[in-house]
Coordinates of C-alpha atoms in Angstrom, one line a residue:
X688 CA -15.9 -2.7 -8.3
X689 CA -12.8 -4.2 -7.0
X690 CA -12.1 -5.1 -3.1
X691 CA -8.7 -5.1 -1.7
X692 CA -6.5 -4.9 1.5
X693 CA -4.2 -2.1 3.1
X694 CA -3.1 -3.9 5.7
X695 CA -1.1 -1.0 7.3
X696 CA -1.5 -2.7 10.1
X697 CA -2.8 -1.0 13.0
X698 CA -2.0 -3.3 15.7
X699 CA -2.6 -2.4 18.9
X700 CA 0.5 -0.6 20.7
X701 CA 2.7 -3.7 22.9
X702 CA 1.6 -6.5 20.5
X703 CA 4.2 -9.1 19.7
X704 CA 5.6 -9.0 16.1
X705 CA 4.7 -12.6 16.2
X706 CA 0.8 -11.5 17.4
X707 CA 1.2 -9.4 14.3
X708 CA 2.3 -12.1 11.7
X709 CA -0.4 -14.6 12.4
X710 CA -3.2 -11.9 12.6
X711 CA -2.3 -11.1 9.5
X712 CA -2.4 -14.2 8.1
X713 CA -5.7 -15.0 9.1
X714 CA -7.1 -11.8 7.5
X715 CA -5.2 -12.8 4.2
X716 CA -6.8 -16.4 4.0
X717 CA -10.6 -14.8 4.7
X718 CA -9.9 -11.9 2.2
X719 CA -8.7 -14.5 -0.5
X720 CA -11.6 -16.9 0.2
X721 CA -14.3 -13.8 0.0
X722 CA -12.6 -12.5 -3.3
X723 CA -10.2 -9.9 -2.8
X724 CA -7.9 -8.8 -5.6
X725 CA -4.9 -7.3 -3.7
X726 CA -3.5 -7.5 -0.2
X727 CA -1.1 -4.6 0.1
X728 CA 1.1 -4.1 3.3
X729 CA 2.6 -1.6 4.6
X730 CA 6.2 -1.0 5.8
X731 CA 7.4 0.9 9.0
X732 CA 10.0 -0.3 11.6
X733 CA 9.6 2.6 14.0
X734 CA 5.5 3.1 14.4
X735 CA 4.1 1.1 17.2
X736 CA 0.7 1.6 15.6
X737 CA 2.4 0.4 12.1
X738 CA 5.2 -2.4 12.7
X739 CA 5.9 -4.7 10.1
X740 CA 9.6 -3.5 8.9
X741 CA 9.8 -6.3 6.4
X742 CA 6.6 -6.8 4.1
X743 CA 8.1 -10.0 2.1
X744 CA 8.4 -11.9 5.0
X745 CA 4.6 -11.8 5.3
X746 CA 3.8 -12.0 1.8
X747 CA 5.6 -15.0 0.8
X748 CA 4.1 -16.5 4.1
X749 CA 0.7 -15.7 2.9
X750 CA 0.6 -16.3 -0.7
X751 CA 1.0 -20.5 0.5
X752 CA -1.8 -20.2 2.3
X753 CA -4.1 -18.3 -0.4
X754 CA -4.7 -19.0 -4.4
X755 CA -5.8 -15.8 -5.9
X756 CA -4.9 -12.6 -4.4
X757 CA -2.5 -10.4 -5.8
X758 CA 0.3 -9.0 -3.0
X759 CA 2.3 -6.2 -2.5
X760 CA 4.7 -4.2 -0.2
X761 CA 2.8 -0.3 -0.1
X762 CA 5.0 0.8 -0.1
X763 CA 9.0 0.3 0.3
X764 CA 10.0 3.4 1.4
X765 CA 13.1 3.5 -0.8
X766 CA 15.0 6.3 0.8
X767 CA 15.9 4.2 3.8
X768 CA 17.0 1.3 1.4
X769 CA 20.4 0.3 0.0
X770 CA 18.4 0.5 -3.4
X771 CA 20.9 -2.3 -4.9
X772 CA 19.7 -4.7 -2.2
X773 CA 15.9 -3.9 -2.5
X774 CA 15.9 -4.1 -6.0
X775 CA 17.2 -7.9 -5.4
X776 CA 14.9 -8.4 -2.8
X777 CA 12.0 -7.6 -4.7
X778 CA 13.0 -9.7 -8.1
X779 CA 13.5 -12.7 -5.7
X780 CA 10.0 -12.1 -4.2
X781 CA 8.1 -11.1 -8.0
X782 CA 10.2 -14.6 -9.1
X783 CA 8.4 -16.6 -6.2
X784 CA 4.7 -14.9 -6.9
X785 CA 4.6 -14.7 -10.2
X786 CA 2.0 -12.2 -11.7
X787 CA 0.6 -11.9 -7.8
X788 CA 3.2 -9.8 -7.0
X789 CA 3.5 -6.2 -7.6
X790 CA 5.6 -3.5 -6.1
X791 CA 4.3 -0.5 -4.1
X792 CA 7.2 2.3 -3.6
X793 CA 7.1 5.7 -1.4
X794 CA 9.4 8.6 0.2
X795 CA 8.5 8.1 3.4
X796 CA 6.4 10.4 5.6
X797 CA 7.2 10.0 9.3
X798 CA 10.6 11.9 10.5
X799 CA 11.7 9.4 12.8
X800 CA 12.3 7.0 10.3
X801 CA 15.0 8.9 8.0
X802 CA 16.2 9.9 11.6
X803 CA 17.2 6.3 12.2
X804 CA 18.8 5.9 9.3
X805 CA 20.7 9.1 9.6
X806 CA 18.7 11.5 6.5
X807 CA 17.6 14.6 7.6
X808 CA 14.2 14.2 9.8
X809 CA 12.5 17.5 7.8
X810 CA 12.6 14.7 5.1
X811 CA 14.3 17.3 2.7
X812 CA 16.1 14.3 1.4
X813 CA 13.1 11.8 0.9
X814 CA 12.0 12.8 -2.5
X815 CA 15.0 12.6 -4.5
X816 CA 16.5 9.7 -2.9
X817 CA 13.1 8.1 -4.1
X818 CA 13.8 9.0 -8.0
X819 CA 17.7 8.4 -7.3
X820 CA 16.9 4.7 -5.7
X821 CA 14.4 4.2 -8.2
X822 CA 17.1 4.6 -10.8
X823 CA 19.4 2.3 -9.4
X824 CA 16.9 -0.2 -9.3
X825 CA 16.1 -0.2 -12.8
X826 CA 19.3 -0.6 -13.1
X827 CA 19.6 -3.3 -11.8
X828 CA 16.5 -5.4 -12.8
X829 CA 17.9 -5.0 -16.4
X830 CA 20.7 -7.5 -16.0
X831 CA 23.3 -4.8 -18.0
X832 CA 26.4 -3.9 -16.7
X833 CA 26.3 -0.5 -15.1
X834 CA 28.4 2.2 -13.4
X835 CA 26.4 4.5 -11.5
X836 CA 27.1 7.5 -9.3
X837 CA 24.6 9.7 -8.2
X838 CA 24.1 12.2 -5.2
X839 CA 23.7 9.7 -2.5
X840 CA 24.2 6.5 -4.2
X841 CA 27.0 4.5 -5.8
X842 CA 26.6 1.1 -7.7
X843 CA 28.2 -0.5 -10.7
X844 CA 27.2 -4.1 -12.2
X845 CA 30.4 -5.7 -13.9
X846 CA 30.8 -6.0 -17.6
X847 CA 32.4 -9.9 -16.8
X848 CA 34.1 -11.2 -14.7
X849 CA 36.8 -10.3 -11.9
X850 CA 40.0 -10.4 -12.6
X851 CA 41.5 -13.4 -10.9
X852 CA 43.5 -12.3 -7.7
X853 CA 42.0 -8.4 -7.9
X854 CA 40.4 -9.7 -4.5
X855 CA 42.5 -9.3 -1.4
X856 CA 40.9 -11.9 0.7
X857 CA 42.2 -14.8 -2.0
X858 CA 44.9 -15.4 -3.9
X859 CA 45.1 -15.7 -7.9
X860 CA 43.3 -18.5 -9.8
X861 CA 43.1 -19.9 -13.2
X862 CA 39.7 -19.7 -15.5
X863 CA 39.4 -23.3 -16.9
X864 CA 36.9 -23.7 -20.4
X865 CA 33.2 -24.5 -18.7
X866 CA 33.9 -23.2 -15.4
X867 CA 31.0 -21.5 -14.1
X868 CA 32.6 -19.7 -11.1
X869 CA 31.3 -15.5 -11.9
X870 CA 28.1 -16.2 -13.3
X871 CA 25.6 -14.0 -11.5
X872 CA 22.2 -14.6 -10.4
X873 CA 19.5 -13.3 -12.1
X874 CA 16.9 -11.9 -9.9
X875 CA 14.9 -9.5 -12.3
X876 CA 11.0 -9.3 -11.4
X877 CA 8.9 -11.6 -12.7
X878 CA 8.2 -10.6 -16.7
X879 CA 11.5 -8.5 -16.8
X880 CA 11.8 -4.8 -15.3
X881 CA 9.1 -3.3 -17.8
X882 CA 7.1 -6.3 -16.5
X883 CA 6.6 -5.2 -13.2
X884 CA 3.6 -3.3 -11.9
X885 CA 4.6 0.0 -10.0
X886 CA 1.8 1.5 -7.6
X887 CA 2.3 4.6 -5.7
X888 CA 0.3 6.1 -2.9
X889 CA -0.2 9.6 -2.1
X890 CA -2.1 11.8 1.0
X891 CA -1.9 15.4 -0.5
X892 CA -3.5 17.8 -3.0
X893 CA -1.9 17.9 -6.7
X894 CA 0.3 14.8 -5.1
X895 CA 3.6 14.5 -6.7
X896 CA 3.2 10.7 -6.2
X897 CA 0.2 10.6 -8.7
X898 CA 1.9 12.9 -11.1
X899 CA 4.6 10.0 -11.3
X900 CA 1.8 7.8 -11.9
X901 CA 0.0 9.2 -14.8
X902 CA 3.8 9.7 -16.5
X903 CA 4.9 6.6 -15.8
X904 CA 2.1 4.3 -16.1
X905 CA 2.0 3.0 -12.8
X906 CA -1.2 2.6 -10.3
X907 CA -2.5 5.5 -8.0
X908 CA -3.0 5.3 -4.7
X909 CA -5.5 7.5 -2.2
X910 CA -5.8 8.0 1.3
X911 CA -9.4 9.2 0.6
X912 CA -9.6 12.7 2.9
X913 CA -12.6 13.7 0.9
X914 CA -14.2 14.7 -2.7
X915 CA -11.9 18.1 -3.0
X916 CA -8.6 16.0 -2.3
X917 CA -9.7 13.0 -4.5
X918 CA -10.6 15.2 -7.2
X919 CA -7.0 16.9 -7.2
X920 CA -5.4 13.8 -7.1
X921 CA -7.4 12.6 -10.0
X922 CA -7.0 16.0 -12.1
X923 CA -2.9 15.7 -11.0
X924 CA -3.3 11.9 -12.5
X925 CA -5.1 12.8 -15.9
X926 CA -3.1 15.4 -16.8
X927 CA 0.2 13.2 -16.4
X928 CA -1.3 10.6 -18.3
X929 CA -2.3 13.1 -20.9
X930 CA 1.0 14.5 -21.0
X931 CA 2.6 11.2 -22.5
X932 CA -0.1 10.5 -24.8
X933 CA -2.3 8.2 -22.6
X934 CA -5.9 8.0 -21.3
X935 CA -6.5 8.1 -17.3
X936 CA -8.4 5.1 -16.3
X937 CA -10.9 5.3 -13.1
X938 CA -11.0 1.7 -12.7
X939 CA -7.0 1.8 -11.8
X940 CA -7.4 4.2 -9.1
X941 CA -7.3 2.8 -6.0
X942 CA -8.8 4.1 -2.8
X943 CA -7.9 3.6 1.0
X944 CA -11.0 3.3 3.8
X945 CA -12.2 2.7 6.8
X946 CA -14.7 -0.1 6.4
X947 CA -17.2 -1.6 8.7
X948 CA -20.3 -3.4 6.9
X949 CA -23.2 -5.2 9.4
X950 CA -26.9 -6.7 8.5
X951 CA -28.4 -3.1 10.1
X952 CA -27.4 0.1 10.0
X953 CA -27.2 -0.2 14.2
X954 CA -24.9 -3.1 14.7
X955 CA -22.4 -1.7 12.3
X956 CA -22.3 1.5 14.2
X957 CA -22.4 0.2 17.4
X958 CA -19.7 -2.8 16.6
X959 CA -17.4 0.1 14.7
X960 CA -17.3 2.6 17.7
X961 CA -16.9 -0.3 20.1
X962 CA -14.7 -2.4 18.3
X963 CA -11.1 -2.0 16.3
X964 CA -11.9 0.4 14.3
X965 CA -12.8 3.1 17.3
X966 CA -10.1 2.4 19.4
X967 CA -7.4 2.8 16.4
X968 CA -9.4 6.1 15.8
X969 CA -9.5 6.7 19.5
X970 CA -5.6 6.7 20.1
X971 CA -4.2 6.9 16.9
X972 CA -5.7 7.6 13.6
X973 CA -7.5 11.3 15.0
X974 CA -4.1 12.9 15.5
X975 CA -2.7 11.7 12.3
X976 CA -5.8 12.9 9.9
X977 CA -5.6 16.2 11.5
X978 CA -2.0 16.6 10.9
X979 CA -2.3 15.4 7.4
X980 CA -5.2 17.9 7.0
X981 CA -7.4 14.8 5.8
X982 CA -10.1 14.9 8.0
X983 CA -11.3 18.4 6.9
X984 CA -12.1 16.8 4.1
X985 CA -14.8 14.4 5.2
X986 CA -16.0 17.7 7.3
X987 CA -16.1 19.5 4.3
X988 CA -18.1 16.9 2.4
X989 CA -20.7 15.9 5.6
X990 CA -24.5 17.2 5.0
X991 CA -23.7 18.0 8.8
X992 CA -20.9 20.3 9.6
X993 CA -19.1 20.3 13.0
X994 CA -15.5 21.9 13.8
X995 CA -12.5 19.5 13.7
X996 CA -12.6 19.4 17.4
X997 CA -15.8 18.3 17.9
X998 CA -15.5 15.4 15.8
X999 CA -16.3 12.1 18.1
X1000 CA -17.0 8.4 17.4
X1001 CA -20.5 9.3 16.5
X1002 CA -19.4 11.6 13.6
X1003 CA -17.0 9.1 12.3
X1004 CA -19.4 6.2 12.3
X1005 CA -21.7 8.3 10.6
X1006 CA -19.8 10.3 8.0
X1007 CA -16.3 9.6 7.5
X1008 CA -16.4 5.4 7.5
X1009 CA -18.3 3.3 5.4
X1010 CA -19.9 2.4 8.2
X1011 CA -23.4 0.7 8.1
X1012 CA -25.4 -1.7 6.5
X1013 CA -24.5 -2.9 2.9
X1014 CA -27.2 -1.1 1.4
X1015 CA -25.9 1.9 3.5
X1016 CA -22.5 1.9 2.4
X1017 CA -23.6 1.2 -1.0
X1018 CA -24.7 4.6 -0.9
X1019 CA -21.9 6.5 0.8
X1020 CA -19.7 4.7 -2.1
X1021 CA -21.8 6.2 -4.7
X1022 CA -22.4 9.5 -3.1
X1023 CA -18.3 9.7 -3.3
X1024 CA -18.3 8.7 -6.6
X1025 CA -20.8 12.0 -7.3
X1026 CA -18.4 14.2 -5.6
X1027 CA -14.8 13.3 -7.1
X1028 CA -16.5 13.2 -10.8
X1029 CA -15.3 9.9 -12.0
X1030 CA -16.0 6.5 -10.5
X1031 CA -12.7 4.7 -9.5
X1032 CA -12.1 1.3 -9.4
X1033 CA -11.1 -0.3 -6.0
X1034 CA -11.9 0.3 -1.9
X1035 CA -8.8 -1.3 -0.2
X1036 CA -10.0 -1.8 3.2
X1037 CA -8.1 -0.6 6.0
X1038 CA -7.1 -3.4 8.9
X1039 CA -7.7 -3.1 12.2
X1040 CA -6.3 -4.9 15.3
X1041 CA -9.2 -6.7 15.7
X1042 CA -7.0 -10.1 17.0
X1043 CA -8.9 -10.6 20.5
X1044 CA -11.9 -10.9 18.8
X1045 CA -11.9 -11.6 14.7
X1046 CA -14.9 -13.2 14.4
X1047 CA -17.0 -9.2 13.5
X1048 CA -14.6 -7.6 11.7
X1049 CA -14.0 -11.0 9.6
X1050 CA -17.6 -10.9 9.0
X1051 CA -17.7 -7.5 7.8
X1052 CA -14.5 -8.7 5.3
X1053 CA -17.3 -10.9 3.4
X1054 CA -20.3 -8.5 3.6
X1055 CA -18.0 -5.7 1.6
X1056 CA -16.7 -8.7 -0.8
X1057 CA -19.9 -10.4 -1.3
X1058 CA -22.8 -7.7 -0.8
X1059 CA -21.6 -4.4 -1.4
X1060 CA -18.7 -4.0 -4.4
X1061 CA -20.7 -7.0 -6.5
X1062 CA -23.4 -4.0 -6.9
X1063 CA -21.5 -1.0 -7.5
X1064 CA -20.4 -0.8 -11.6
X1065 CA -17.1 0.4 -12.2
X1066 CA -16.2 -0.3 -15.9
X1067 CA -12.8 -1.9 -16.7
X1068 CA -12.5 -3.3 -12.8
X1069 CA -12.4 -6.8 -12.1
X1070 CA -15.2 -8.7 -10.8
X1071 CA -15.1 -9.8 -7.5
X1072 CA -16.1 -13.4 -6.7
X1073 CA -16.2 -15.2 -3.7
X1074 CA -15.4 -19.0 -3.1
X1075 CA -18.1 -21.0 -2.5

């Protein structure tokens, strides 16, 4: 099985962007020395519990300080984009990675957002300025000329050149033979615009995110809220694939968790509740899985059944994290795999603000690397080595 990063972040309410940046450069060099595959980061400007606003920033930052692991923004939320401007944004930073770069896009899910940028905060707007931007983007990667005009976006690529003295600021000029002075840059991704790897990420049943997936070829997503969610979004995914002729691969599937791994069953517990991973539970994440209807689902799939309201630290260590010991999360992995009916290929571990004191959660980074996805089979994934 494959271990990776969703480095949403989760930091702390009142911590300095700055706080922010070098944490999470310090997880991304341990992550890349124990053997993850992919550090994906997420992008909000408005969250306090979720504030990095500009992903490529980081990940050009951290991919001179690591050798291996893949990056990517999870994802743009395109809607509040010029899409024009993204799509350069992102050529320029799949030029600098290389093939450790790949591109996570998304609607957008929290109202305050679009609000900022003057959409609609029901987010009645979100979806199809997604497939709109996405179009222009395309567009743009492809190095054509273009003249585009859709319901909330306008952009045109010239066939040439300007015509000399058609700008206002500047007077005419005369073209000489070799002059160079309208060439345009060419910031396509990294192995062209069919090159690029597309990941999407999605919360709900029969997601419309995954359904884009399977059509399109790109990589699925999951915020895992239990087997009966999982196995919608997988079912949503096959289907897709089978409608254009392709076969839905497990090992592509990608799945977001709460991770704390310790040498006993005790000290994990007892470290998780007490450490980041509580507290972001504590004041945050509870709220948010109960209006995403996501913690039902671990209910639902618990051998010990509680109401939503009575769900404490306790329950959570217990049941809904992959909390424990690595032979103890070992067996909640496979347990999952039992319940969704197919065996996907990669746990993204969810990031904590764990800045005052690394050293625990660090250590539970290279447990899960080194002593708990080395022993779980997942055909088609990559393996997961560690440098020595």
């Amino acid at each position: 099985m494959e271990c990776g990063i969703f480095h949403t972040p989760y930091m702390r309410p009142g911590r300095k962007d700055k706080e922010t940046f070098d944490y999470s450069l310090l997880l991304a060099a341990a992550a890349d020395k124990f053997g993850y595959r992919d550090f994906m980061v997420g992008e909000h400007g408005m969250q306090a519990w979720e504030n990095i606003p500009n992903p490529e920033l980081l990940i050009v930052a951290a991919a001179q300080i690591t050798k291996r692991m893949r990056f990517a923004p999870m994802a743009h939320i395109v809607p509040l984009h010029n899409p024009s401007t993204l799509a350069v944004q992102v050529g320029y930073t799949s030029q600098l990675l290389e093939d450790r770069y790949f591109l996570g896009v998304g609607a957008g899910s929290w109202e305050n957002e679009a609000v900022l940028r003057g959409q609609p905060g029901d987010l009645s707007e979100a979806h199809p300025r997604l497939m709109e931007g996405l179009e222009v983007m395309d567009k743009v990667w492809r190095q054509e000329p273009f003249d585009f005009e859709g319901k909330y976006y306008k952009a045109s690529r010239l066939d040439a050149q300007i015509d000399p003295g058609s700008v206002a600021s500047h007077g005419s000029f005369k073209t000489r033979e070799g002059e160079e002075y309208h060439l345009t840059a060419d910031h396509s991704p990294h192995g062209g615009a069919d090159g690029l790897e597309i990941a999407v990420t999605g919360l709900s049943k029969n997601s419309p995110s995954h359904r884009l997936a399977g059509e399109r070829g790109w990589t699925p997503i999951s915020f895992y809220g239990g087997s009966e969610l999982l196995r919608s979004q997988w079912k949503t995914y096959s289907d897709a694939c089978q409608s254009v002729g392709a076969t839905a691969q497990g090992s592509k599937f990608k799945i977001a968790r709460d991770v704390f791994v310790a040498r006993t069953d005790e000290e994990a517990k007892e470290k998780a509740k007490n450490g980041a991973i509580g507290y972001a539970w504590k004041k945050y994440l509870m709220p948010v899985y109960q209006k995403y209807r996501i913690l039902q689902g671990f209910i639902d799939d618990a051998d010990h059944k509680v109401d939503i309201d009575d769900v404490d630290l306790d329950y959570l260590a217990d049941h809904v994290w992959l909390c424990g010991s690595p032979e103890t999360v070992i067996a909640k992995i496979e347990k999952t795999f039992d319940l969704a009916g197919f065996r996907y290929g990669q746990i993204a571990v969810n990031t904590h603000d764990a800045l005052d004191d690394p050293a625990p959660w660090v250590e539970s980074l290279r447990l899960f690397a080194t002593e708990v996805v080395p022993h779980i089979p997942v055909e088609g994934a990559h393996e997961t080595v560690a440098v020595s």
